[in-house]
Each structure stands twice: as structure tokens, then as C-alpha cells.
Amino acid sequence: GAGVSQSPSNKVTEKGKDVELRCDPISGHTALYWYRQSLGQGLEFLIYFQGNSAPDKSGLPSDRFSAERTGGSVSTLTIQRTQQEDSAVYLCASSLTSKGEAFFGQGTRLTVV
Amino acid sequence: RKEVEQDPGPFNVPEGATVAFNCTYSNSASQSFFWYRQDCRKEPKLLMSVYSSGNEDGRFTAQLNRASQYISLLIRDSKLSDSATYLCVVLSGTASKLTFGTGTRLQVTL
């Protein structure tokens, strides 16, 4: 497809389990962002990948969160030992740095029970 | 100070009204600016870019004031379908990173 694709669209997991969220950016986009959004709140920046540069991890809330981007394309966000406060929509976006506009996927709704 | 700041609203306006949102940013070296729109339970979508000279797209006008470091969005003749959260976005830094404001909620009523 032409857009940013995220999977799964919904994920329910038990507290303490690990989860992996996937993002397929638009082909050729060098920048990739992960955000999370709790109900009724704004976007919370998590991590930013730009080409081959070291990722900006300044938004990751704890060491239970990690992300990687393989081959400059697909990215996975991993949350270890999930907690109830991790419940949110996790949004991925990609952009061509030279233009700057970011295009979002539809998000993964994570519910930790 | 937050990198990008917006009044959260909500702004409640009647159909046909003109409404304006402002946004301030802290990095004077910021390179590009955008307004996004986010509908309830949907992902944000680009509404328009903001150019130095100001730009218009139908009922929407965006302006940039670099000296005061603020961006504005004006919506004329508001429609019910304009009800959404409007996000101010700034591209800055050597890594060209996008930073989102927390958004301003608009509710247009009959």
C-alpha cells in the first residue's frame, strides 16, 4: 500500500507480558517516529529514527520500552513487562526530511489488563 | 518551556463563525511549520503547511511570525465538519525532527 501500515490494529495483553508493535513506513521515507496517545490526551513523543543516524530515544518513558528499525524501513516498538499505564494508542509516522510532512498510520490500540 | 505550545481549548463556535488558533514555538532556528487535524479516535492528518509569506487554502489561512515565534490558523465560515483537534507542528534541529503541540480542540455547533 501507499500509506504507513501498523500492526496489529488492536492488542489486548496481560500485565507483565511483552508486546511488539510493528510499523511499515512509506517506501523511501527516511524519518520514522513513534508516538503514543492516551485517551483525550495529546501526542507523546517516544522515539525518532532518521536515516543511519543514532535514534533519538529521549521520549521513551522507561527502560521497558525499546525500538529498532531494520534496514532503514520497518520498525518495531517493544514494551517489556507491560503495565496498565502503558494502555494507549501507539502511532507511527514517516516523513521525507526534506519536505517534513509526516504521514501517520492508523495506530495500534494497546490495552493492558 | 515546551517546544511547541497551544491553547488546549475547547473553542466552541457557531456555524459560520471565524475562529483563530495560535501556537508558539521555542526554537528560533525551526525550519518548517505545519497544521494537522485529528478527528476523534483517528490518526492526525496534514491540514496545511505554513509558509513564511502566509498561505491560504479555501477557508483556511495559515501565517507565520518568525520574529515572535508563533504560527496561526484562521478558519472562516466554520462548518460542523471542522470540529476536530488542530495540532501545531514544528520541524527543527540538525536532525530535522517534528515536534507536535498538544492540540487545540474546536467544536462547531448549530
mmCIF file with all atom_site columns, C-alpha atoms in Angstrom:
data_model
loop_
_atom_site.group_PDB
_atom_site.id
_atom_site.type_symbol
_atom_site.label_atom_id
_atom_site.label_alt_id
_atom_site.label_comp_id
_atom_site.label_asym_id
_atom_site.label_entity_id
_atom_site.label_seq_id
_atom_site.pdbx_PDB_ins_code
_atom_site.Cartn_x
_atom_site.Cartn_y
_atom_site.Cartn_z
_atom_site.occupancy
_atom_site.B_iso_or_equiv
_atom_site.pdbx_formal_charge
_atom_site.auth_seq_id
_atom_site.auth_comp_id
_atom_site.auth_asym_id
_atom_site.auth_atom_id
_atom_site.pdbx_PDB_model_num
ATOM 1   C CA . GLY A 1 1   ? 0.000   0.000  0.000  1.00 0.00 ? 1   GLY A CA 1
ATOM 2   C CA . ALA A 1 2   ? 0.962   3.629  -0.320 1.00 0.00 ? 2   ALA A CA 1
ATOM 3   C CA . GLY A 1 3   ? 0.447   4.635  3.290  1.00 0.00 ? 3   GLY A CA 1
ATOM 4   C CA . VAL A 1 4   ? 2.001   3.875  6.673  1.00 0.00 ? 4   VAL A CA 1
ATOM 5   C CA . SER A 1 5   ? 0.884   0.495  7.898  1.00 0.00 ? 5   SER A CA 1
ATOM 6   C CA . GLN A 1 6   ? 0.767   -0.564 11.543 1.00 0.00 ? 6   GLN A CA 1
ATOM 7   C CA . SER A 1 7   ? 0.027   -3.934 13.050 1.00 0.00 ? 7   SER A CA 1
ATOM 8   C CA . PRO A 1 8   ? -1.758  -5.173 14.956 1.00 0.00 ? 8   PRO A CA 1
ATOM 9   C CA . SER A 1 9   ? -4.563  -2.620 14.949 1.00 0.00 ? 9   SER A CA 1
ATOM 10  C CA . ASN A 1 10  ? -5.656  -3.788 18.381 1.00 0.00 ? 10  ASN A CA 1
ATOM 11  C CA . LYS A 1 11  ? -3.797  -5.683 21.066 1.00 0.00 ? 11  LYS A CA 1
ATOM 12  C CA . VAL A 1 12  ? -5.020  -6.830 24.438 1.00 0.00 ? 12  VAL A CA 1
ATOM 13  C CA . THR A 1 13  ? -2.347  -8.235 26.706 1.00 0.00 ? 13  THR A CA 1
ATOM 14  C CA . GLU A 1 14  ? -1.986  -9.298 30.289 1.00 0.00 ? 14  GLU A CA 1
ATOM 15  C CA . LYS A 1 15  ? 0.019   -7.207 32.703 1.00 0.00 ? 15  LYS A CA 1
ATOM 16  C CA . GLY A 1 16  ? 3.611   -8.367 32.782 1.00 0.00 ? 16  GLY A CA 1
ATOM 17  C CA . LYS A 1 17  ? 3.683   -9.755 29.241 1.00 0.00 ? 17  LYS A CA 1
ATOM 18  C CA . ASP A 1 18  ? 5.885   -8.362 26.453 1.00 0.00 ? 18  ASP A CA 1
ATOM 19  C CA . VAL A 1 19  ? 4.381   -6.894 23.290 1.00 0.00 ? 19  VAL A CA 1
ATOM 20  C CA . GLU A 1 20  ? 5.760   -5.962 19.868 1.00 0.00 ? 20  GLU A CA 1
ATOM 21  C CA . LEU A 1 21  ? 4.187   -3.344 17.675 1.00 0.00 ? 21  LEU A CA 1
ATOM 22  C CA . ARG A 1 22  ? 5.109   -3.056 14.031 1.00 0.00 ? 22  ARG A CA 1
ATOM 23  C CA . CYS A 1 23  ? 5.292   -0.128 11.636 1.00 0.00 ? 23  CYS A CA 1
ATOM 24  C CA . ASP A 1 24  ? 5.825   -0.234 7.863  1.00 0.00 ? 24  ASP A CA 1
ATOM 25  C CA . PRO A 1 25  ? 6.622   3.311  6.719  1.00 0.00 ? 25  PRO A CA 1
ATOM 26  C CA . ILE A 1 26  ? 6.021   4.759  3.286  1.00 0.00 ? 26  ILE A CA 1
ATOM 27  C CA . SER A 1 27  ? 8.676   3.490  0.903  1.00 0.00 ? 27  SER A CA 1
ATOM 28  C CA . GLY A 1 28  ? 11.616  5.873  0.636  1.00 0.00 ? 28  GLY A CA 1
ATOM 29  C CA . HIS A 1 29  ? 10.794  7.831  3.776  1.00 0.00 ? 29  HIS A CA 1
ATOM 30  C CA . THR A 1 30  ? 13.963  8.213  5.820  1.00 0.00 ? 30  THR A CA 1
ATOM 31  C CA . ALA A 1 31  ? 12.402  9.529  9.024  1.00 0.00 ? 31  ALA A CA 1
ATOM 32  C CA . LEU A 1 32  ? 10.212  7.425  11.300 1.00 0.00 ? 32  LEU A CA 1
ATOM 33  C CA . TYR A 1 33  ? 8.515   8.454  14.527 1.00 0.00 ? 33  TYR A CA 1
ATOM 34  C CA . TRP A 1 34  ? 6.717   6.640  17.307 1.00 0.00 ? 34  TRP A CA 1
ATOM 35  C CA . TYR A 1 35  ? 4.197   8.454  19.482 1.00 0.00 ? 35  TYR A CA 1
ATOM 36  C CA . ARG A 1 36  ? 1.655   7.330  21.977 1.00 0.00 ? 36  ARG A CA 1
ATOM 37  C CA . GLN A 1 37  ? -1.655  8.912  22.805 1.00 0.00 ? 37  GLN A CA 1
ATOM 38  C CA . SER A 1 38  ? -3.745  8.204  25.851 1.00 0.00 ? 38  SER A CA 1
ATOM 39  C CA . LEU A 1 39  ? -7.485  8.841  25.684 1.00 0.00 ? 39  LEU A CA 1
ATOM 40  C CA . GLY A 1 40  ? -8.208  12.558 25.444 1.00 0.00 ? 40  GLY A CA 1
ATOM 41  C CA . GLN A 1 41  ? -4.519  13.496 25.581 1.00 0.00 ? 41  GLN A CA 1
ATOM 42  C CA . GLY A 1 42  ? -2.011  14.902 23.112 1.00 0.00 ? 42  GLY A CA 1
ATOM 43  C CA . LEU A 1 43  ? 0.695   13.013 21.265 1.00 0.00 ? 43  LEU A CA 1
ATOM 44  C CA . GLU A 1 44  ? 3.584   11.920 23.458 1.00 0.00 ? 44  GLU A CA 1
ATOM 45  C CA . PHE A 1 45  ? 6.851   11.587 21.533 1.00 0.00 ? 45  PHE A CA 1
ATOM 46  C CA . LEU A 1 46  ? 8.646   8.280  22.092 1.00 0.00 ? 46  LEU A CA 1
ATOM 47  C CA . ILE A 1 47  ? 11.452  7.803  19.576 1.00 0.00 ? 47  ILE A CA 1
ATOM 48  C CA . TYR A 1 48  ? 12.682  9.145  16.223 1.00 0.00 ? 48  TYR A CA 1
ATOM 49  C CA . PHE A 1 49  ? 14.776  7.433  13.553 1.00 0.00 ? 49  PHE A CA 1
ATOM 50  C CA . GLN A 1 50  ? 16.456  9.439  10.804 1.00 0.00 ? 50  GLN A CA 1
ATOM 51  C CA . GLY A 1 51  ? 18.372  7.542  8.155  1.00 0.00 ? 51  GLY A CA 1
ATOM 52  C CA . ASN A 1 52  ? 21.504  5.902  9.545  1.00 0.00 ? 52  ASN A CA 1
ATOM 53  C CA . SER A 1 53  ? 21.838  8.317  12.456 1.00 0.00 ? 53  SER A CA 1
ATOM 54  C CA . ALA A 1 54  ? 21.551  7.193  16.047 1.00 0.00 ? 54  ALA A CA 1
ATOM 55  C CA . PRO A 1 55  ? 17.875  7.297  17.051 1.00 0.00 ? 55  PRO A CA 1
ATOM 56  C CA . ASP A 1 56  ? 16.558  9.996  19.356 1.00 0.00 ? 56  ASP A CA 1
ATOM 57  C CA . LYS A 1 57  ? 15.271  7.950  22.276 1.00 0.00 ? 57  LYS A CA 1
ATOM 58  C CA . SER A 1 58  ? 14.634  10.898 24.552 1.00 0.00 ? 58  SER A CA 1
ATOM 59  C CA . GLY A 1 59  ? 10.896  10.247 24.785 1.00 0.00 ? 59  GLY A CA 1
ATOM 60  C CA . LEU A 1 60  ? 10.966  6.620  25.882 1.00 0.00 ? 60  LEU A CA 1
ATOM 61  C CA . PRO A 1 61  ? 9.309   6.590  29.311 1.00 0.00 ? 61  PRO A CA 1
ATOM 62  C CA . SER A 1 62  ? 11.302  3.749  30.831 1.00 0.00 ? 62  SER A CA 1
ATOM 63  C CA . ASP A 1 63  ? 13.829  1.043  30.009 1.00 0.00 ? 63  ASP A CA 1
ATOM 64  C CA . ARG A 1 64  ? 10.921  -1.327 29.400 1.00 0.00 ? 64  ARG A CA 1
ATOM 65  C CA . PHE A 1 65  ? 10.457  0.441  26.078 1.00 0.00 ? 65  PHE A CA 1
ATOM 66  C CA . SER A 1 66  ? 12.745  -0.114 23.110 1.00 0.00 ? 66  SER A CA 1
ATOM 67  C CA . ALA A 1 67  ? 12.530  0.249  19.363 1.00 0.00 ? 67  ALA A CA 1
ATOM 68  C CA . GLU A 1 68  ? 14.533  -0.705 16.352 1.00 0.00 ? 68  GLU A CA 1
ATOM 69  C CA . ARG A 1 69  ? 14.403  -0.014 12.682 1.00 0.00 ? 69  ARG A CA 1
ATOM 70  C CA . THR A 1 70  ? 15.815  -2.676 10.427 1.00 0.00 ? 70  THR A CA 1
ATOM 71  C CA . GLY A 1 71  ? 17.321  -1.809 7.054  1.00 0.00 ? 71  GLY A CA 1
ATOM 72  C CA . GLY A 1 72  ? 16.023  1.717  7.302  1.00 0.00 ? 72  GLY A CA 1
ATOM 73  C CA . SER A 1 73  ? 12.474  0.536  6.753  1.00 0.00 ? 73  SER A CA 1
ATOM 74  C CA . VAL A 1 74  ? 10.276  -1.497 9.100  1.00 0.00 ? 74  VAL A CA 1
ATOM 75  C CA . SER A 1 75  ? 10.301  -0.566 12.771 1.00 0.00 ? 75  SER A CA 1
ATOM 76  C CA . THR A 1 76  ? 9.220   -2.480 15.836 1.00 0.00 ? 76  THR A CA 1
ATOM 77  C CA . LEU A 1 77  ? 8.407   -0.991 19.213 1.00 0.00 ? 77  LEU A CA 1
ATOM 78  C CA . THR A 1 78  ? 8.781   -3.434 22.072 1.00 0.00 ? 78  THR A CA 1
ATOM 79  C CA . ILE A 1 79  ? 7.303   -2.996 25.507 1.00 0.00 ? 79  ILE A CA 1
ATOM 80  C CA . GLN A 1 80  ? 8.531   -5.436 28.114 1.00 0.00 ? 80  GLN A CA 1
ATOM 81  C CA . ARG A 1 81  ? 6.649   -6.381 31.281 1.00 0.00 ? 81  ARG A CA 1
ATOM 82  C CA . THR A 1 82  ? 3.644   -4.295 30.283 1.00 0.00 ? 82  THR A CA 1
ATOM 83  C CA . GLN A 1 83  ? 1.833   -2.233 32.903 1.00 0.00 ? 83  GLN A CA 1
ATOM 84  C CA . GLN A 1 84  ? -1.704  -0.888 32.882 1.00 0.00 ? 84  GLN A CA 1
ATOM 85  C CA . GLU A 1 85  ? -0.430  2.655  32.366 1.00 0.00 ? 85  GLU A CA 1
ATOM 86  C CA . ASP A 1 86  ? 1.027   1.519  29.040 1.00 0.00 ? 86  ASP A CA 1
ATOM 87  C CA . SER A 1 87  ? -2.520  1.280  27.668 1.00 0.00 ? 87  SER A CA 1
ATOM 88  C CA . ALA A 1 88  ? -2.775  3.828  24.862 1.00 0.00 ? 88  ALA A CA 1
ATOM 89  C CA . VAL A 1 89  ? -2.838  4.182  21.098 1.00 0.00 ? 89  VAL A CA 1
ATOM 90  C CA . TYR A 1 90  ? 0.652   3.863  19.652 1.00 0.00 ? 90  TYR A CA 1
ATOM 91  C CA . LEU A 1 91  ? 1.068   5.866  16.469 1.00 0.00 ? 91  LEU A CA 1
ATOM 92  C CA . CYS A 1 92  ? 3.815   5.590  13.905 1.00 0.00 ? 92  CYS A CA 1
ATOM 93  C CA . ALA A 1 93  ? 4.594   8.257  11.316 1.00 0.00 ? 93  ALA A CA 1
ATOM 94  C CA . SER A 1 94  ? 7.101   8.589  8.495  1.00 0.00 ? 94  SER A CA 1
ATOM 95  C CA . SER A 1 95  ? 8.361   11.559 6.525  1.00 0.00 ? 95  SER A CA 1
ATOM 96  C CA . LEU A 1 96  ? 10.759  12.717 3.883  1.00 0.00 ? 96  LEU A CA 1
ATOM 97  C CA . THR A 1 97  ? 13.001  15.019 5.892  1.00 0.00 ? 97  THR A CA 1
ATOM 98  C CA . SER A 1 98  ? 13.432  17.477 3.090  1.00 0.00 ? 98  SER A CA 1
ATOM 99  C CA . LYS A 1 99  ? 9.706   18.183 2.999  1.00 0.00 ? 99  LYS A CA 1
ATOM 100 C CA . GLY A 1 100 ? 8.876   17.469 6.599  1.00 0.00 ? 100 GLY A CA 1
ATOM 101 C CA . GLU A 1 101 ? 5.248   16.452 6.351  1.00 0.00 ? 101 GLU A CA 1
ATOM 102 C CA . ALA A 1 102 ? 4.667   13.323 8.399  1.00 0.00 ? 102 ALA A CA 1
ATOM 103 C CA . PHE A 1 103 ? 2.134   10.694 7.456  1.00 0.00 ? 103 PHE A CA 1
ATOM 104 C CA . PHE A 1 104 ? 0.603   8.598  10.190 1.00 0.00 ? 104 PHE A CA 1
ATOM 105 C CA . GLY A 1 105 ? -0.505  5.027  10.358 1.00 0.00 ? 105 GLY A CA 1
ATOM 106 C CA . GLN A 1 106 ? -3.856  4.231  11.921 1.00 0.00 ? 106 GLN A CA 1
ATOM 107 C CA . GLY A 1 107 ? -2.213  3.211  15.162 1.00 0.00 ? 107 GLY A CA 1
ATOM 108 C CA . THR A 1 108 ? -2.196  0.212  17.446 1.00 0.00 ? 108 THR A CA 1
ATOM 109 C CA . ARG A 1 109 ? -4.625  0.358  20.337 1.00 0.00 ? 109 ARG A CA 1
ATOM 110 C CA . LEU A 1 110 ? -2.912  -1.404 23.254 1.00 0.00 ? 110 LEU A CA 1
ATOM 111 C CA . THR A 1 111 ? -4.921  -2.481 26.265 1.00 0.00 ? 111 THR A CA 1
ATOM 112 C CA . VAL A 1 112 ? -3.141  -3.982 29.251 1.00 0.00 ? 112 VAL A CA 1
ATOM 113 C CA . VAL A 1 113 ? -5.461  -5.898 31.564 1.00 0.00 ? 113 VAL A CA 1
ATOM 114 C CA . ARG B 2 1   ? 9.125   25.722 28.446 1.00 0.00 ? 1   ARG B CA 1
ATOM 115 C CA . LYS B 2 2   ? 7.555   23.312 25.967 1.00 0.00 ? 2   LYS B CA 1
ATOM 116 C CA . GLU B 2 3   ? 8.976   23.317 22.452 1.00 0.00 ? 3   GLU B CA 1
ATOM 117 C CA . VAL B 2 4   ? 5.520   23.875 20.958 1.00 0.00 ? 4   VAL B CA 1
ATOM 118 C CA . GLU B 2 5   ? 2.651   25.357 22.947 1.00 0.00 ? 5   GLU B CA 1
ATOM 119 C CA . GLN B 2 6   ? -1.020  25.647 22.113 1.00 0.00 ? 6   GLN B CA 1
ATOM 120 C CA . ASP B 2 7   ? -4.140  26.690 23.961 1.00 0.00 ? 7   ASP B CA 1
ATOM 121 C CA . PRO B 2 8   ? -5.965  23.375 24.522 1.00 0.00 ? 8   PRO B CA 1
ATOM 122 C CA . GLY B 2 9   ? -9.413  24.971 24.207 1.00 0.00 ? 9   GLY B CA 1
ATOM 123 C CA . PRO B 2 10  ? -12.041 23.837 23.671 1.00 0.00 ? 10  PRO B CA 1
ATOM 124 C CA . PHE B 2 11  ? -13.191 26.553 21.327 1.00 0.00 ? 11  PHE B CA 1
ATOM 125 C CA . ASN B 2 12  ? -16.959 26.350 20.935 1.00 0.00 ? 12  ASN B CA 1
ATOM 126 C CA . VAL B 2 13  ? -18.194 28.393 17.968 1.00 0.00 ? 13  VAL B CA 1
ATOM 127 C CA . PRO B 2 14  ? -21.408 28.545 15.961 1.00 0.00 ? 14  PRO B CA 1
ATOM 128 C CA . GLU B 2 15  ? -21.537 27.516 12.341 1.00 0.00 ? 15  GLU B CA 1
ATOM 129 C CA . GLY B 2 16  ? -20.379 30.315 10.080 1.00 0.00 ? 16  GLY B CA 1
ATOM 130 C CA . ALA B 2 17  ? -18.092 31.898 12.655 1.00 0.00 ? 17  ALA B CA 1
ATOM 131 C CA . THR B 2 18  ? -14.448 32.759 12.134 1.00 0.00 ? 18  THR B CA 1
ATOM 132 C CA . VAL B 2 19  ? -12.031 31.223 14.611 1.00 0.00 ? 19  VAL B CA 1
ATOM 133 C CA . ALA B 2 20  ? -8.295  31.599 15.072 1.00 0.00 ? 20  ALA B CA 1
ATOM 134 C CA . PHE B 2 21  ? -5.742  29.436 16.821 1.00 0.00 ? 21  PHE B CA 1
ATOM 135 C CA . ASN B 2 22  ? -2.245  30.435 17.814 1.00 0.00 ? 22  ASN B CA 1
ATOM 136 C CA . CYS B 2 23  ? 0.785   28.363 18.537 1.00 0.00 ? 23  CYS B CA 1
ATOM 137 C CA . THR B 2 24  ? 4.198   29.386 19.884 1.00 0.00 ? 24  THR B CA 1
ATOM 138 C CA . TYR B 2 25  ? 7.499   27.579 19.451 1.00 0.00 ? 25  TYR B CA 1
ATOM 139 C CA . SER B 2 26  ? 10.721  27.887 21.408 1.00 0.00 ? 26  SER B CA 1
ATOM 140 C CA . ASN B 2 27  ? 13.430  27.065 18.846 1.00 0.00 ? 27  ASN B CA 1
ATOM 141 C CA . SER B 2 28  ? 14.180  30.165 16.799 1.00 0.00 ? 28  SER B CA 1
ATOM 142 C CA . ALA B 2 29  ? 16.043  28.022 14.255 1.00 0.00 ? 29  ALA B CA 1
ATOM 143 C CA . SER B 2 30  ? 12.956  25.958 13.416 1.00 0.00 ? 30  SER B CA 1
ATOM 144 C CA . GLN B 2 31  ? 12.739  25.261 9.730  1.00 0.00 ? 31  GLN B CA 1
ATOM 145 C CA . SER B 2 32  ? 9.228   24.243 8.752  1.00 0.00 ? 32  SER B CA 1
ATOM 146 C CA . PHE B 2 33  ? 5.772   24.520 10.197 1.00 0.00 ? 33  PHE B CA 1
ATOM 147 C CA . PHE B 2 34  ? 2.517   22.657 9.721  1.00 0.00 ? 34  PHE B CA 1
ATOM 148 C CA . TRP B 2 35  ? -1.031  22.374 10.944 1.00 0.00 ? 35  TRP B CA 1
ATOM 149 C CA . TYR B 2 36  ? -2.514  18.923 11.379 1.00 0.00 ? 36  TYR B CA 1
ATOM 150 C CA . ARG B 2 37  ? -6.059  17.921 12.097 1.00 0.00 ? 37  ARG B CA 1
ATOM 151 C CA . GLN B 2 38  ? -7.053  14.985 14.284 1.00 0.00 ? 38  GLN B CA 1
ATOM 152 C CA . ASP B 2 39  ? -10.583 13.671 14.434 1.00 0.00 ? 39  ASP B CA 1
ATOM 153 C CA . CYS B 2 40  ? -11.766 11.716 17.470 1.00 0.00 ? 40  CYS B CA 1
ATOM 154 C CA . ARG B 2 41  ? -10.152 8.275  17.602 1.00 0.00 ? 41  ARG B CA 1
ATOM 155 C CA . LYS B 2 42  ? -8.362  8.822  14.301 1.00 0.00 ? 42  LYS B CA 1
ATOM 156 C CA . GLU B 2 43  ? -4.772  9.466  13.358 1.00 0.00 ? 43  GLU B CA 1
ATOM 157 C CA . PRO B 2 44  ? -3.550  13.044 12.715 1.00 0.00 ? 44  PRO B CA 1
ATOM 158 C CA . LYS B 2 45  ? -3.622  14.193 9.099  1.00 0.00 ? 45  LYS B CA 1
ATOM 159 C CA . LEU B 2 46  ? -1.835  17.075 7.457  1.00 0.00 ? 46  LEU B CA 1
ATOM 160 C CA . LEU B 2 47  ? -4.110  20.086 7.025  1.00 0.00 ? 47  LEU B CA 1
ATOM 161 C CA . MET B 2 48  ? -1.616  22.514 5.544  1.00 0.00 ? 48  MET B CA 1
ATOM 162 C CA . SER B 2 49  ? 1.961   23.649 5.580  1.00 0.00 ? 49  SER B CA 1
ATOM 163 C CA . VAL B 2 50  ? 2.742   27.150 6.831  1.00 0.00 ? 50  VAL B CA 1
ATOM 164 C CA . TYR B 2 51  ? 4.893   29.334 4.620  1.00 0.00 ? 51  TYR B CA 1
ATOM 165 C CA . SER B 2 52  ? 6.785   32.473 5.601  1.00 0.00 ? 52  SER B CA 1
ATOM 166 C CA . SER B 2 53  ? 4.622   34.681 3.420  1.00 0.00 ? 53  SER B CA 1
ATOM 167 C CA . GLY B 2 54  ? 1.408   33.155 4.756  1.00 0.00 ? 54  GLY B CA 1
ATOM 168 C CA . ASN B 2 55  ? -0.814  30.876 2.737  1.00 0.00 ? 55  ASN B CA 1
ATOM 169 C CA . GLU B 2 56  ? -4.445  30.144 2.172  1.00 0.00 ? 56  GLU B CA 1
ATOM 170 C CA . ASP B 2 57  ? -6.342  27.001 1.271  1.00 0.00 ? 57  ASP B CA 1
ATOM 171 C CA . GLY B 2 58  ? -10.034 27.679 0.812  1.00 0.00 ? 58  GLY B CA 1
ATOM 172 C CA . ARG B 2 59  ? -11.459 28.732 4.171  1.00 0.00 ? 59  ARG B CA 1
ATOM 173 C CA . PHE B 2 60  ? -8.155  28.123 5.956  1.00 0.00 ? 60  PHE B CA 1
ATOM 174 C CA . THR B 2 61  ? -5.358  30.677 6.301  1.00 0.00 ? 61  THR B CA 1
ATOM 175 C CA . ALA B 2 62  ? -2.041  29.967 7.971  1.00 0.00 ? 62  ALA B CA 1
ATOM 176 C CA . GLN B 2 63  ? 0.509   32.586 8.992  1.00 0.00 ? 63  GLN B CA 1
ATOM 177 C CA . LEU B 2 64  ? 3.987   32.524 10.440 1.00 0.00 ? 64  LEU B CA 1
ATOM 178 C CA . ASN B 2 65  ? 5.639   35.220 12.523 1.00 0.00 ? 65  ASN B CA 1
ATOM 179 C CA . ARG B 2 66  ? 9.289   34.281 12.930 1.00 0.00 ? 66  ARG B CA 1
ATOM 180 C CA . ALA B 2 67  ? 10.182  37.355 14.973 1.00 0.00 ? 67  ALA B CA 1
ATOM 181 C CA . SER B 2 68  ? 7.614   36.459 17.637 1.00 0.00 ? 68  SER B CA 1
ATOM 182 C CA . GLN B 2 69  ? 7.893   32.715 17.051 1.00 0.00 ? 69  GLN B CA 1
ATOM 183 C CA . TYR B 2 70  ? 4.268   31.999 16.567 1.00 0.00 ? 70  TYR B CA 1
ATOM 184 C CA . ILE B 2 71  ? 2.055   30.372 13.984 1.00 0.00 ? 71  ILE B CA 1
ATOM 185 C CA . SER B 2 72  ? -1.624  30.953 13.460 1.00 0.00 ? 72  SER B CA 1
ATOM 186 C CA . LEU B 2 73  ? -4.505  29.183 11.775 1.00 0.00 ? 73  LEU B CA 1
ATOM 187 C CA . LEU B 2 74  ? -7.652  31.052 10.781 1.00 0.00 ? 74  LEU B CA 1
ATOM 188 C CA . ILE B 2 75  ? -10.805 29.209 9.811  1.00 0.00 ? 75  ILE B CA 1
ATOM 189 C CA . ARG B 2 76  ? -13.524 31.247 8.124  1.00 0.00 ? 76  ARG B CA 1
ATOM 190 C CA . ASP B 2 77  ? -17.177 30.259 7.737  1.00 0.00 ? 77  ASP B CA 1
ATOM 191 C CA . SER B 2 78  ? -16.822 27.325 10.160 1.00 0.00 ? 78  SER B CA 1
ATOM 192 C CA . LYS B 2 79  ? -18.626 24.111 9.281  1.00 0.00 ? 79  LYS B CA 1
ATOM 193 C CA . LEU B 2 80  ? -19.820 21.365 11.587 1.00 0.00 ? 80  LEU B CA 1
ATOM 194 C CA . SER B 2 81  ? -17.285 19.123 9.869  1.00 0.00 ? 81  SER B CA 1
ATOM 195 C CA . ASP B 2 82  ? -14.441 21.373 11.058 1.00 0.00 ? 82  ASP B CA 1
ATOM 196 C CA . SER B 2 83  ? -14.949 20.033 14.597 1.00 0.00 ? 83  SER B CA 1
ATOM 197 C CA . ALA B 2 84  ? -11.660 18.354 15.462 1.00 0.00 ? 84  ALA B CA 1
ATOM 198 C CA . THR B 2 85  ? -8.397  18.890 17.298 1.00 0.00 ? 85  THR B CA 1
ATOM 199 C CA . TYR B 2 86  ? -5.874  21.066 15.467 1.00 0.00 ? 86  TYR B CA 1
ATOM 200 C CA . LEU B 2 87  ? -2.214  20.288 16.061 1.00 0.00 ? 87  LEU B CA 1
ATOM 201 C CA . CYS B 2 88  ? 0.623   22.728 15.523 1.00 0.00 ? 88  CYS B CA 1
ATOM 202 C CA . VAL B 2 89  ? 3.804   21.032 14.283 1.00 0.00 ? 89  VAL B CA 1
ATOM 203 C CA . VAL B 2 90  ? 7.346   22.360 14.011 1.00 0.00 ? 90  VAL B CA 1
ATOM 204 C CA . LEU B 2 91  ? 10.357  20.876 12.205 1.00 0.00 ? 91  LEU B CA 1
ATOM 205 C CA . SER B 2 92  ? 13.627  21.852 13.807 1.00 0.00 ? 92  SER B CA 1
ATOM 206 C CA . GLY B 2 93  ? 17.101  20.830 14.809 1.00 0.00 ? 93  GLY B CA 1
ATOM 207 C CA . THR B 2 94  ? 20.022  19.413 12.890 1.00 0.00 ? 94  THR B CA 1
ATOM 208 C CA . ALA B 2 95  ? 18.208  16.088 12.823 1.00 0.00 ? 95  ALA B CA 1
ATOM 209 C CA . SER B 2 96  ? 15.091  17.740 11.373 1.00 0.00 ? 96  SER B CA 1
ATOM 210 C CA . LYS B 2 97  ? 12.724  16.336 13.962 1.00 0.00 ? 97  LYS B CA 1
ATOM 211 C CA . LEU B 2 98  ? 8.995   17.069 14.018 1.00 0.00 ? 98  LEU B CA 1
ATOM 212 C CA . THR B 2 99  ? 7.554   18.234 17.318 1.00 0.00 ? 99  THR B CA 1
ATOM 213 C CA . PHE B 2 100 ? 3.793   18.296 17.887 1.00 0.00 ? 100 PHE B CA 1
ATOM 214 C CA . GLY B 2 101 ? 1.839   20.619 20.109 1.00 0.00 ? 101 GLY B CA 1
ATOM 215 C CA . THR B 2 102 ? -0.807  19.070 22.318 1.00 0.00 ? 102 THR B CA 1
ATOM 216 C CA . GLY B 2 103 ? -3.565  20.426 20.110 1.00 0.00 ? 103 GLY B CA 1
ATOM 217 C CA . THR B 2 104 ? -6.487  22.836 20.260 1.00 0.00 ? 104 THR B CA 1
ATOM 218 C CA . ARG B 2 105 ? -9.962  21.356 20.267 1.00 0.00 ? 105 ARG B CA 1
ATOM 219 C CA . LEU B 2 106 ? -12.612 23.012 18.112 1.00 0.00 ? 106 LEU B CA 1
ATOM 220 C CA . GLN B 2 107 ? -16.323 22.289 18.414 1.00 0.00 ? 107 GLN B CA 1
ATOM 221 C CA . VAL B 2 108 ? -18.594 23.894 15.821 1.00 0.00 ? 108 VAL B CA 1
ATOM 222 C CA . THR B 2 109 ? -22.270 23.925 16.750 1.00 0.00 ? 109 THR B CA 1
ATOM 223 C CA . LEU B 2 110 ? -25.547 24.687 15.005 1.00 0.00 ? 110 LEU B CA 1
#
